[in-house]
Amino acid sequence: MTTIGVLVMSYGTPESMDQIEAYYTHIRRGHPPTEDQLKELTDRYEAIVGGVFPLRANTDNQVAALQETLNRMNPYQDKRFVCYQGLKHASPFIEDGVAEMAKDGIKEAVGIVLAPHYSVMSIGGYIKRAEAKAAEHGIVMKFVKSYHLHPQLIEALAKRVSAKLEQFVEAGALRDKVRVLFSAHSLPAKILEMGDPYQDQLLETSRAVAEKAGVTSWQFTWQSAGRTAEPWLGPDILDTLRDLSQEQIEDVLVAPVGFVSDHLEVLYDLDIEAKAIAKELDMRLERIDSLNTDPLYMETLSDCIISTFKP
Ligand code: FEC
């Protein structure tokens, strides 16, 4: 029986309020934030949770659920899968996860990121770090790069869109009058000149989910752009909401298809910031539930990992 290590990679979040500065410094590639930047981020964490960081438990739960699903779906008698966690900006870091596999004698591994869409600036970064550490330890590693059109992922997202649209209808809205806004984390606009697939993959996911859920009134918008001077992909969701208000749209359903967990970018940027703007504009804004450990999402990840062994 061969044990296959599965490196499950995710963004990472601080463990406590006093770790926010180190976390932010890591995101900024070793440059500490200014006092104002640190206060602004600390205030956002305080607003969502008051000292608890939901992404940590969510990632732990996803890794445990994936390990269970993977071994249940495993068609190979001669392999078993063991999951290891590796975070981009917090402990256990990606390198720690690979080192842990090496300590356990793993020789063969698969890496996957808890984010469905590939960009050289996001998934590409995770893979580069894991590959370098795996090479150091002599681990043969392959990677799932994206899974943005996996049928089970599309089904899980479409179900969530339909469920929320049903709530709008129950509240008296016409289903086709609710504008569905698919969204994802913005990236610096220069990725487009680099021929990066991120934007196209996000549009493909949005189109597939809209089709499956029978949604005709939808568009894509960016969110959570970084606080740097360079241009980021837009339009940002807050500007999109202002535009929709001009179009007399009253009901908006946000589907953040670029994210798979409840965390700061969903719980603050959408549930607090975007909702406040919508209220000012006299619009009703709701958000689809995050995937977290949805069995269909766990099946998506498992299927992609198992598929890397298909001849
Ligand atoms: O809940 C949490 O504690 C963590 C929430 C969180 C997730 C997340 C996902 C993505 N990010 C992506 C790209 C960038 C780029 C920069 C950047 C900056 C931040 C900051 C925080 C933050 N991100 Fe993030 N991101 C999360 C949190 N992100 C906090 C720093 C303050 C701020 O700008 O708001 C800019 C870095 C720089 O300064 O150079 C670029 C992408 C994703 C989605 C894919 C993934 O999950 O990896 C892309 C969750």
Coordinates of C-alpha atoms and ligand atoms in Angstrom, one line a residue:
M1 CA 0.0 0.0 0.0
T2 CA 1.5 3.4 -1.0
T3 CA 0.6 6.4 1.1
I4 CA 0.0 9.5 -1.1
G5 CA 0.4 12.8 0.6
V6 CA -2.2 15.4 -0.3
L7 CA -1.0 19.0 0.4
V8 CA -4.2 21.0 0.9
M9 CA -3.2 24.7 0.5
S10 CA -5.2 27.7 1.6
Y11 CA -4.7 31.4 2.2
G12 CA -4.3 31.3 6.0
T13 CA -5.4 33.7 8.7
P14 CA -3.9 34.9 12.0
E15 CA -4.5 32.8 15.1
S16 CA -5.1 35.7 17.4
M17 CA -5.3 39.5 17.3
D18 CA -1.7 40.0 18.2
Q19 CA -0.6 38.0 15.1
I20 CA -2.3 40.4 12.6
E21 CA 0.8 42.5 12.1
A22 CA 3.0 39.4 11.3
Y23 CA 0.4 38.1 9.0
Y24 CA 0.0 41.4 7.2
T25 CA 3.8 41.7 6.9
H26 CA 4.0 38.3 5.3
I27 CA 1.2 39.2 2.8
R28 CA 3.3 42.3 2.0
R29 CA 6.4 40.2 1.3
G30 CA 8.2 41.2 4.5
H31 CA 7.3 44.9 4.5
P32 CA 5.5 45.8 7.7
P33 CA 2.2 47.8 7.4
T34 CA 2.0 51.4 8.5
E35 CA 0.2 52.0 11.8
D36 CA -2.8 53.2 9.9
Q37 CA -2.9 50.1 7.6
L38 CA -2.6 47.8 10.6
K39 CA -5.4 49.6 12.5
E40 CA -7.6 49.4 9.5
L41 CA -7.1 45.7 9.1
T42 CA -7.5 45.1 12.8
D43 CA -10.8 47.0 12.8
R44 CA -12.0 44.8 10.0
Y45 CA -11.2 41.6 11.9
E46 CA -12.8 43.1 15.0
A47 CA -16.0 43.9 13.1
I48 CA -16.5 40.4 11.8
V49 CA -15.6 38.3 14.7
G50 CA -14.1 40.2 17.6
G51 CA -11.0 38.1 17.9
V52 CA -11.9 34.8 16.3
F53 CA -10.7 34.0 12.8
P54 CA -13.2 31.9 11.0
L55 CA -11.0 30.9 8.2
R56 CA -8.8 28.8 10.5
A57 CA -11.6 26.5 11.7
N58 CA -13.1 26.4 8.2
T59 CA -9.8 25.3 6.6
D60 CA -9.3 22.7 9.4
N61 CA -12.8 21.4 8.7
Q62 CA -12.3 21.3 4.9
V63 CA -9.0 19.4 5.3
A64 CA -10.6 16.8 7.6
A65 CA -13.7 16.5 5.3
L66 CA -11.5 16.1 2.2
Q67 CA -9.4 13.3 3.8
E68 CA -12.6 11.4 4.6
T69 CA -14.2 12.0 1.2
L70 CA -11.0 11.2 -0.7
N71 CA -10.5 7.8 1.0
R72 CA -14.2 6.9 0.6
M73 CA -14.1 7.8 -3.2
N74 CA -10.6 6.2 -3.7
P75 CA -10.9 3.5 -6.4
Y76 CA -7.3 2.3 -5.9
Q77 CA -6.7 -0.8 -3.6
D78 CA -3.0 -0.1 -3.5
K79 CA -3.1 3.6 -2.4
R80 CA -4.3 5.6 0.6
F81 CA -4.4 9.3 0.9
V82 CA -3.3 11.4 3.9
C83 CA -4.0 15.2 3.9
Y84 CA -1.5 17.8 5.1
Q85 CA -2.3 21.5 5.5
G86 CA -0.1 24.2 4.0
L87 CA -1.0 27.9 4.3
K88 CA 0.2 30.8 2.1
H89 CA 0.5 33.5 4.8
A90 CA 0.3 31.8 8.2
S91 CA 1.4 28.7 10.1
P92 CA 1.5 25.9 9.2
F93 CA 3.0 27.4 6.1
I94 CA 3.1 25.5 2.7
E95 CA 6.8 24.6 3.5
D96 CA 5.8 23.2 6.9
G97 CA 3.2 21.0 5.2
V98 CA 5.7 19.6 2.8
A99 CA 8.3 19.1 5.6
E100 CA 5.6 17.2 7.6
M101 CA 5.0 14.9 4.7
A102 CA 8.8 14.2 4.4
K103 CA 8.9 13.4 8.1
D104 CA 6.2 10.8 7.6
G105 CA 8.2 9.2 4.8
I106 CA 5.9 10.4 2.0
K107 CA 7.5 10.0 -1.4
E108 CA 4.6 10.8 -3.7
A109 CA 2.2 13.7 -3.3
V110 CA -0.5 15.8 -4.9
G111 CA -1.1 19.5 -4.2
I112 CA -4.4 21.3 -4.4
V113 CA -5.5 24.8 -3.4
L114 CA -8.8 25.7 -1.8
A115 CA -9.5 28.2 -4.6
P116 CA -10.9 27.1 -7.9
H117 CA -9.4 29.6 -10.4
Y118 CA -5.8 29.7 -11.6
S119 CA -3.8 32.9 -11.7
V120 CA 0.0 33.0 -11.8
M121 CA -0.3 35.5 -8.9
S122 CA -2.5 33.2 -6.8
I123 CA -2.4 29.4 -7.4
G124 CA 0.9 29.8 -9.3
G125 CA 2.5 31.2 -6.1
Y126 CA 1.3 28.4 -4.0
I127 CA 2.6 25.8 -6.4
K128 CA 6.0 27.4 -6.8
R129 CA 6.6 27.3 -3.1
A130 CA 5.4 23.7 -2.7
E131 CA 7.4 22.5 -5.7
A132 CA 10.6 24.0 -4.3
K133 CA 10.2 22.4 -0.9
A134 CA 9.2 19.1 -2.3
A135 CA 12.3 19.0 -4.5
E136 CA 14.4 19.7 -1.4
H137 CA 12.9 16.6 0.2
G138 CA 12.9 14.4 -2.9
I139 CA 9.1 14.2 -2.9
V140 CA 7.6 13.6 -6.4
M141 CA 4.7 16.0 -6.5
K142 CA 1.9 16.8 -9.0
F143 CA -0.7 19.6 -8.8
V144 CA -4.3 20.3 -9.5
K145 CA -4.1 23.8 -11.1
S146 CA -7.8 24.7 -11.3
Y147 CA -11.2 23.1 -11.2
H148 CA -13.5 26.0 -12.0
L149 CA -15.9 24.0 -14.3
H150 CA -16.1 20.8 -12.3
P151 CA -19.7 19.7 -12.6
Q152 CA -20.1 19.1 -8.8
L153 CA -18.7 22.6 -8.1
I154 CA -21.1 24.2 -10.6
E155 CA -24.0 22.2 -9.1
A156 CA -23.1 23.2 -5.5
L157 CA -22.9 26.9 -6.5
A158 CA -26.1 26.8 -8.7
K159 CA -28.0 25.2 -5.8
R160 CA -26.9 28.0 -3.5
V161 CA -27.9 30.7 -6.1
S162 CA -31.4 29.0 -6.6
A163 CA -32.0 28.8 -2.8
K164 CA -31.3 32.5 -2.3
L165 CA -33.4 33.5 -5.3
E166 CA -36.2 31.5 -3.8
Q167 CA -36.0 33.7 -0.7
F168 CA -36.2 36.8 -2.8
V169 CA -39.3 35.4 -4.5
E170 CA -40.9 34.6 -1.1
A171 CA -40.3 38.2 -0.1
G172 CA -42.2 39.4 -3.2
A173 CA -39.5 39.9 -5.8
L174 CA -39.7 38.6 -9.4
R175 CA -36.9 36.0 -9.9
D176 CA -35.8 37.5 -13.2
K177 CA -35.6 41.0 -11.7
V178 CA -33.0 40.0 -9.1
R179 CA -29.5 40.9 -10.5
V180 CA -27.0 38.1 -9.7
L181 CA -23.5 39.5 -9.2
F182 CA -20.7 36.9 -9.5
S183 CA -17.6 38.1 -7.8
A184 CA -14.0 37.3 -7.0
H185 CA -10.9 38.8 -5.4
S186 CA -9.4 41.4 -7.7
L187 CA -5.7 41.2 -8.9
P188 CA -3.4 43.8 -10.4
A189 CA -4.6 44.6 -13.9
K190 CA -1.2 43.7 -15.4
I191 CA -2.2 40.0 -15.3
L192 CA -4.3 40.6 -18.4
E193 CA -1.2 41.6 -20.4
M194 CA 0.5 38.4 -19.2
G195 CA -2.3 36.3 -20.8
D196 CA -3.3 35.0 -17.3
P197 CA -6.4 32.7 -17.4
Y198 CA -7.9 34.0 -14.1
Q199 CA -10.5 36.4 -15.5
D200 CA -11.6 34.0 -18.3
Q201 CA -12.0 31.1 -15.8
L202 CA -14.1 33.2 -13.5
L203 CA -16.4 34.2 -16.4
E204 CA -16.7 30.6 -17.4
T205 CA -17.7 29.6 -13.9
S206 CA -20.2 32.5 -13.7
R207 CA -21.8 31.5 -17.1
A208 CA -22.0 27.8 -16.1
V209 CA -23.6 28.6 -12.7
A210 CA -26.1 31.1 -14.3
E211 CA -27.1 28.5 -16.9
K212 CA -27.5 25.7 -14.4
A213 CA -29.6 27.9 -12.1
G214 CA -31.6 29.4 -14.9
V215 CA -30.4 32.9 -14.3
T216 CA -30.6 35.4 -17.1
S217 CA -29.9 38.7 -15.2
W218 CA -26.3 38.4 -14.1
Q219 CA -22.9 40.1 -14.4
F220 CA -19.4 39.7 -13.0
T221 CA -17.7 42.2 -10.7
W222 CA -14.5 42.3 -8.8
Q223 CA -14.1 42.8 -5.0
S224 CA -11.5 43.2 -2.2
A225 CA -8.8 44.9 -4.4
G226 CA -5.5 45.5 -2.6
R227 CA -4.5 48.8 -1.1
T228 CA -1.7 49.5 -3.4
A229 CA -1.0 52.3 -6.0
E230 CA -1.1 50.1 -9.1
P231 CA -4.3 49.6 -11.1
W232 CA -6.4 46.6 -10.0
L233 CA -9.0 44.8 -12.1
G234 CA -12.4 46.5 -11.9
P235 CA -15.1 47.4 -11.7
D236 CA -15.2 47.0 -7.9
I237 CA -18.4 45.7 -6.4
L238 CA -19.1 49.0 -4.6
D239 CA -19.0 50.9 -7.9
T240 CA -21.1 48.2 -9.5
L241 CA -23.8 48.6 -6.9
R242 CA -23.9 52.4 -7.6
D243 CA -24.3 51.6 -11.3
L244 CA -27.1 49.2 -10.6
S245 CA -28.9 51.7 -8.5
Q246 CA -28.8 54.0 -11.6
E247 CA -30.4 51.2 -13.6
Q248 CA -33.2 51.1 -10.9
I249 CA -32.2 47.6 -9.8
E250 CA -33.6 46.9 -6.3
D251 CA -32.6 43.3 -5.6
V252 CA -29.1 42.0 -5.8
L253 CA -27.7 38.5 -5.0
V254 CA -23.9 38.3 -4.6
A255 CA -22.3 34.9 -5.5
P256 CA -18.6 35.2 -4.6
V257 CA -17.5 32.2 -6.8
G258 CA -13.8 32.9 -6.3
F259 CA -14.0 32.0 -2.6
V260 CA -14.9 28.8 -0.9
S261 CA -15.0 29.7 2.8
D262 CA -16.4 32.2 5.2
H263 CA -13.6 34.6 5.9
L264 CA -12.7 38.3 6.0
E265 CA -13.3 39.0 2.3
V266 CA -16.8 37.6 2.5
L267 CA -17.8 38.4 6.0
Y268 CA -16.5 42.0 5.9
D269 CA -16.2 43.1 2.3
L270 CA -19.6 41.8 1.3
D271 CA -21.6 41.3 4.5
I272 CA -20.7 44.6 6.1
E273 CA -19.2 47.0 3.5
A274 CA -21.2 46.1 0.4
K275 CA -24.4 45.7 2.4
A276 CA -24.0 49.2 3.9
I277 CA -23.7 50.7 0.4
A278 CA -26.7 48.7 -0.8
K279 CA -28.7 50.0 2.2
E280 CA -27.7 53.6 1.4
L281 CA -28.8 53.0 -2.2
D282 CA -32.1 51.5 -0.9
M283 CA -31.3 48.1 -2.4
R284 CA -31.7 44.6 -0.9
L285 CA -28.5 42.7 -1.1
E286 CA -28.1 39.1 -0.1
R287 CA -25.2 36.7 -0.5
I288 CA -25.1 33.0 -1.3
D289 CA -23.9 30.7 1.5
S290 CA -20.2 29.8 1.3
L291 CA -19.2 26.3 0.3
N292 CA -17.2 25.5 3.4
T293 CA -17.4 21.6 3.7
D294 CA -20.3 21.1 1.2
P295 CA -20.1 17.4 0.2
L296 CA -20.3 18.4 -3.5
Y297 CA -17.2 20.6 -3.0
M298 CA -15.4 17.9 -1.2
E299 CA -16.3 15.5 -4.1
T300 CA -14.9 18.1 -6.6
L301 CA -11.6 18.2 -4.8
S302 CA -11.4 14.4 -4.3
D303 CA -12.3 13.7 -8.0
C304 CA -9.6 16.2 -9.2
I305 CA -6.9 14.6 -6.9
I306 CA -7.9 11.0 -7.9
S307 CA -7.9 12.0 -11.6
T308 CA -4.2 12.9 -11.4
F309 CA -3.6 9.1 -11.2
K310 CA -5.7 8.2 -14.3
P311 CA -3.5 6.8 -17.1
Ligands
FEC1 O1 -10.1 35.7 6.6 C1 -8.8 35.9 6.5 O2 -8.1 36.2 7.5 C2 -8.1 36.0 5.2 C3 -9.0 36.4 4.1 C4 -8.3 36.5 2.8 C5 -8.5 35.7 1.7 C6 -7.8 36.2 0.6 C7 -7.8 35.6 -0.7 C8 -7.1 36.1 -1.8 N1 -6.2 37.2 -1.8 C9 -5.8 37.3 -3.0 C10 -4.9 38.3 -3.5 C11 -4.3 39.3 -2.7 C12 -3.4 40.3 -3.1 C13 -3.1 41.1 -2.1 C14 -3.9 40.7 -1.0 C15 -4.0 41.3 0.3 C16 -4.7 40.8 1.3 C17 -4.7 41.4 2.7 C18 -5.6 40.7 3.5 C19 -6.1 39.6 2.6 N2 -5.5 39.7 1.4 FE1 -5.8 38.4 -0.2 N3 -7.1 37.4 1.0 C20 -7.4 37.6 2.3 C21 -7.0 38.6 3.1 N4 -4.6 39.6 -1.4 C22 -6.0 40.9 4.9 C23 -3.9 42.7 3.1 C24 -4.8 43.9 3.3 C25 -5.7 44.2 2.1 O3 -5.1 44.5 1.0 O4 -6.9 44.0 2.3 C26 -2.1 42.3 -2.1 C27 -0.8 41.9 -1.6 C28 0.2 43.0 -1.7 O5 0.0 44.0 -0.9 O6 1.1 42.9 -2.5 C29 -2.7 40.3 -4.5 C30 -6.4 36.3 -3.9 C31 -7.2 35.6 -3.1 C32 -8.1 34.4 -3.6 C33 -7.4 33.1 -3.8 C34 -6.8 32.5 -2.6 O7 -7.6 32.2 -1.6 O8 -5.6 32.3 -2.5 C35 -6.2 36.1 -5.4 C36 -9.3 34.4 1.7

